[in-house]
PDB file of C-alpha atoms in Angstrom:
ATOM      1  CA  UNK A   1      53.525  41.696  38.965  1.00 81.00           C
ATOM      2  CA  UNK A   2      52.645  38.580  40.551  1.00 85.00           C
ATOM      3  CA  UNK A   3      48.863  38.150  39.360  1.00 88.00           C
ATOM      4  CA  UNK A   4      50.701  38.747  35.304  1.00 92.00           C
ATOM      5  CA  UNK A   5      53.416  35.695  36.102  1.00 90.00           C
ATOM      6  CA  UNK A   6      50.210  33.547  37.845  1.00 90.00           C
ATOM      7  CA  UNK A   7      47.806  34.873  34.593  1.00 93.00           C
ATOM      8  CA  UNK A   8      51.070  33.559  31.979  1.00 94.00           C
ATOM      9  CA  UNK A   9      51.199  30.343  34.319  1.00 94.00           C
ATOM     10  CA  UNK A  10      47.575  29.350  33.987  1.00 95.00           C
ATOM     11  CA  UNK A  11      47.664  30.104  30.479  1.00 96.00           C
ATOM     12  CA  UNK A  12      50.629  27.842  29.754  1.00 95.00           C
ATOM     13  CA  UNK A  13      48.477  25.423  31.998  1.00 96.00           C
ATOM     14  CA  UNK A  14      45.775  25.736  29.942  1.00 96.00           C
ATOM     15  CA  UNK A  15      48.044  25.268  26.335  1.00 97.00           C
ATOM     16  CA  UNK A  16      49.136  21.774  27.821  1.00 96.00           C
ATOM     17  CA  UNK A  17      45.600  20.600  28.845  1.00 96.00           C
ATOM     18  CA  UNK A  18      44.751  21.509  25.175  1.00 96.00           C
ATOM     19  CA  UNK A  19      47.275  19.115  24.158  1.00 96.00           C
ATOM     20  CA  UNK A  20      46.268  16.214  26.069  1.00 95.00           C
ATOM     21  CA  UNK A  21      42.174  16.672  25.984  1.00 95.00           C
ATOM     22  CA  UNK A  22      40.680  16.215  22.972  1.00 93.00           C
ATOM     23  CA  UNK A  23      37.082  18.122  24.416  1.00 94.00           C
ATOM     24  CA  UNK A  24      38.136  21.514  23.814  1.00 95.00           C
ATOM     25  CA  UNK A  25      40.342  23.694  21.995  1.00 97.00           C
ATOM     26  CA  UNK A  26      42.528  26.585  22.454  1.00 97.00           C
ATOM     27  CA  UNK A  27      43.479  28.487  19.156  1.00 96.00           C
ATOM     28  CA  UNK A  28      46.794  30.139  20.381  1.00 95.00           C
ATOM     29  CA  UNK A  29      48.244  31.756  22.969  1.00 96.00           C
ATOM     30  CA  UNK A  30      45.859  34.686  22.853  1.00 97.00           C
ATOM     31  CA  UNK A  31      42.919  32.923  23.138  1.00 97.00           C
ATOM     32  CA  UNK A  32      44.859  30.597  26.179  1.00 97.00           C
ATOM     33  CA  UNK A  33      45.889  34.046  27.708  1.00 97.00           C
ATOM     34  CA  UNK A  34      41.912  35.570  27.701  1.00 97.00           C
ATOM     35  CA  UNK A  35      40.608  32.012  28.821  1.00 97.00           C
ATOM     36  CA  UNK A  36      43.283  32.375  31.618  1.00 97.00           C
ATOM     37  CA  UNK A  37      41.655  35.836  32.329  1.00 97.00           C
ATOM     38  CA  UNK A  38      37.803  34.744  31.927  1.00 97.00           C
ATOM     39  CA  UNK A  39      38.620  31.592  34.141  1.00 97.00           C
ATOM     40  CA  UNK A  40      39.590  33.768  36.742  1.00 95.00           C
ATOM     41  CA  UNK A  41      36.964  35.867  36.682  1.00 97.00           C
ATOM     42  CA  UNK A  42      34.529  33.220  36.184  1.00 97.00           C
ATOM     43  CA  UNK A  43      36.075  31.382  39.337  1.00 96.00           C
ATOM     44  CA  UNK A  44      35.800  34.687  41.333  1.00 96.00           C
ATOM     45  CA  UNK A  45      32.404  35.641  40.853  1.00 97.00           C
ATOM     46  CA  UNK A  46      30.136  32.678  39.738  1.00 97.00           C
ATOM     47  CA  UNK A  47      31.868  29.852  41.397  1.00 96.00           C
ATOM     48  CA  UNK A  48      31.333  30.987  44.599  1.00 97.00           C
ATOM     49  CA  UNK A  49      27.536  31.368  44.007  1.00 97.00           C
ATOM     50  CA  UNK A  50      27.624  27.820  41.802  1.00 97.00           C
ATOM     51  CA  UNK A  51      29.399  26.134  45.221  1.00 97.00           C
ATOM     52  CA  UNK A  52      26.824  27.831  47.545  1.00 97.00           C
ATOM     53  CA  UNK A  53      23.458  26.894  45.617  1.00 97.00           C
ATOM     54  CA  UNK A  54      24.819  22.931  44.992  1.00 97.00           C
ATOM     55  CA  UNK A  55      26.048  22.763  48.604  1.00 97.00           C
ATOM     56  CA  UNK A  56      23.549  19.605  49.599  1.00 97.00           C
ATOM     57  CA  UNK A  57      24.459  17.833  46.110  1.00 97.00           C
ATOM     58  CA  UNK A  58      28.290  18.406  47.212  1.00 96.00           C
ATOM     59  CA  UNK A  59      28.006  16.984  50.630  1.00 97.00           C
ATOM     60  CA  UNK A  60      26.272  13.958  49.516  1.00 97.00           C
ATOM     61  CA  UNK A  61      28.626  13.061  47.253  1.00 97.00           C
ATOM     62  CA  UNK A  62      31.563  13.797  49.613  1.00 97.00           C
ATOM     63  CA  UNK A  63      33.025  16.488  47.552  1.00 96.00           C
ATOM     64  CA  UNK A  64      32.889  15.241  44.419  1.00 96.00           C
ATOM     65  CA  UNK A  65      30.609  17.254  42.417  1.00 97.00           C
ATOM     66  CA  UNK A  66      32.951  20.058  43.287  1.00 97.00           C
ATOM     67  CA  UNK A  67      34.866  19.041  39.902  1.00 97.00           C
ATOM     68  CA  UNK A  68      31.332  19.136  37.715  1.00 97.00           C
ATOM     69  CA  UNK A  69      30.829  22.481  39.528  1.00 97.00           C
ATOM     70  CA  UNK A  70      34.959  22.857  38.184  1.00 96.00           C
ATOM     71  CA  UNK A  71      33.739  21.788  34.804  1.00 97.00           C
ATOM     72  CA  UNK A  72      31.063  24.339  34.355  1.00 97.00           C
ATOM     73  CA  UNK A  73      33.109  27.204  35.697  1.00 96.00           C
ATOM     74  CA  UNK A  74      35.426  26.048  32.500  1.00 96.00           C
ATOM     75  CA  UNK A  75      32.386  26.079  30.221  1.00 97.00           C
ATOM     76  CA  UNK A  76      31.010  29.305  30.867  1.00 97.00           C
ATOM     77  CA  UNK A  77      34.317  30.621  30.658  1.00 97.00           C
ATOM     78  CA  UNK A  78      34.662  29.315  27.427  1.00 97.00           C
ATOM     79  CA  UNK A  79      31.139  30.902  26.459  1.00 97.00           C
ATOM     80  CA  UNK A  80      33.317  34.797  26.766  1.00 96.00           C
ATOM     81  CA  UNK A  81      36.805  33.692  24.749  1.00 97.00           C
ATOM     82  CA  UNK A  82      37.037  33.604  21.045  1.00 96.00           C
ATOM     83  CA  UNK A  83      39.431  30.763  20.146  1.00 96.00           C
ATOM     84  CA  UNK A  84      38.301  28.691  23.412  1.00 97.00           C
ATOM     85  CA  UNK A  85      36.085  26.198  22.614  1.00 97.00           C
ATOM     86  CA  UNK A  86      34.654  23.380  24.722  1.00 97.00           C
ATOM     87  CA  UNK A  87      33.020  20.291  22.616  1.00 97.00           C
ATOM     88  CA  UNK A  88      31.456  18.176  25.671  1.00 96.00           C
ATOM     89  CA  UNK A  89      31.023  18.068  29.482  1.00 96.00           C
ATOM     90  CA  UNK A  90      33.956  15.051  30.048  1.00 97.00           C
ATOM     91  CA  UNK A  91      36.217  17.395  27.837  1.00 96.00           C
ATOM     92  CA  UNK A  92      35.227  20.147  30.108  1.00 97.00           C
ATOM     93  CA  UNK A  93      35.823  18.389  33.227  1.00 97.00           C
ATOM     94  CA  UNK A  94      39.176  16.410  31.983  1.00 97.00           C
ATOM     95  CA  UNK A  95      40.420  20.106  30.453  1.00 96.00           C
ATOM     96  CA  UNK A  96      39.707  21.784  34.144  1.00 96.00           C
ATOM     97  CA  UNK A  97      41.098  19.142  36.246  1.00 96.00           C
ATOM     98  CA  UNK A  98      44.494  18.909  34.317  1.00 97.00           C
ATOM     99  CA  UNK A  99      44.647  22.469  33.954  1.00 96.00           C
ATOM    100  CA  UNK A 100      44.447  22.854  37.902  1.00 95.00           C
ATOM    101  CA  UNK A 101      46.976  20.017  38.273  1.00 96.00           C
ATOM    102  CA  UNK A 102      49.754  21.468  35.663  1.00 95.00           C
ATOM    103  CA  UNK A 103      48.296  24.937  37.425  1.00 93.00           C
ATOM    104  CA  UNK A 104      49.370  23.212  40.906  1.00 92.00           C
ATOM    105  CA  UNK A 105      52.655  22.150  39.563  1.00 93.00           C
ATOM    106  CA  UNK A 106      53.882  25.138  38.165  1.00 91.00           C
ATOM    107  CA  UNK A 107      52.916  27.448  41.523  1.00 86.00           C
ATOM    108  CA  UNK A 108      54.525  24.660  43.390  1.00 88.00           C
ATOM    109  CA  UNK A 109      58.093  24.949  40.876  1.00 88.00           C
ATOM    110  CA  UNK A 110      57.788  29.067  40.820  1.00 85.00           C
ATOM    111  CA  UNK A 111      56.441  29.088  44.472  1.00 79.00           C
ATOM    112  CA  UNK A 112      53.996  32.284  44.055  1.00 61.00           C
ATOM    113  CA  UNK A 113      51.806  31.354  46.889  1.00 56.00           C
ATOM    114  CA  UNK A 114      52.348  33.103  50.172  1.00 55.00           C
TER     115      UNK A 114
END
């Protein structure tokens, strides 16, 4: 029960980044609910290997390419969702980093996390 509330959080998440980005689009709440889905999955199983193979690059920048490495999880996610649609890289990276701040917020309000 708790991944479904967390899956209809990120999705709202993802509906208010839409509004403020104009680099991507999210055709309805469908679409935000199976990016919500594909993010997660994306963020479970390529992320880890994405963080791993750009390790040096991250540590020389301090951290910092973790959000480009943020920013292609949310392209290739988009590459698996009909009705998600990213337009450029800085729409990719603004989309993912306000999505995991209203994400953030809204755990934070509900407080899901153990």
């Amino acid at each position: 029960m708790k991944w479904l509330i967390t899956l209809l959080m990120n999705s709202m998440a993802l509906l208010v980044a839409d509004y403020f980005v104009a680099g991507f689009h999210i055709s309805g709440f469908f679409s935000a609910l199976l990016a919500a889905l594909a993010l997660g999955l994306v963020n479970t199983f390529i992320r880890p290997v994405l963080l791993v193979l750009t390790l040096p690059v991250t540590f020389f920048t301090l951290g910092l390419f973790i959000l480009v490495v943020n920013a292609l999880a949310f392209v290739i996610a988009s590459w698996f969702v009909p009705g998600f649609t990213v337009y450029s890289f800085w729409g990719a990276l603004l989309g993912a980093v306000i999505t995991s701040i209203v994400s953030w917020i809204l755990n934070g309000i509900l407080n899901l996390r153990d």
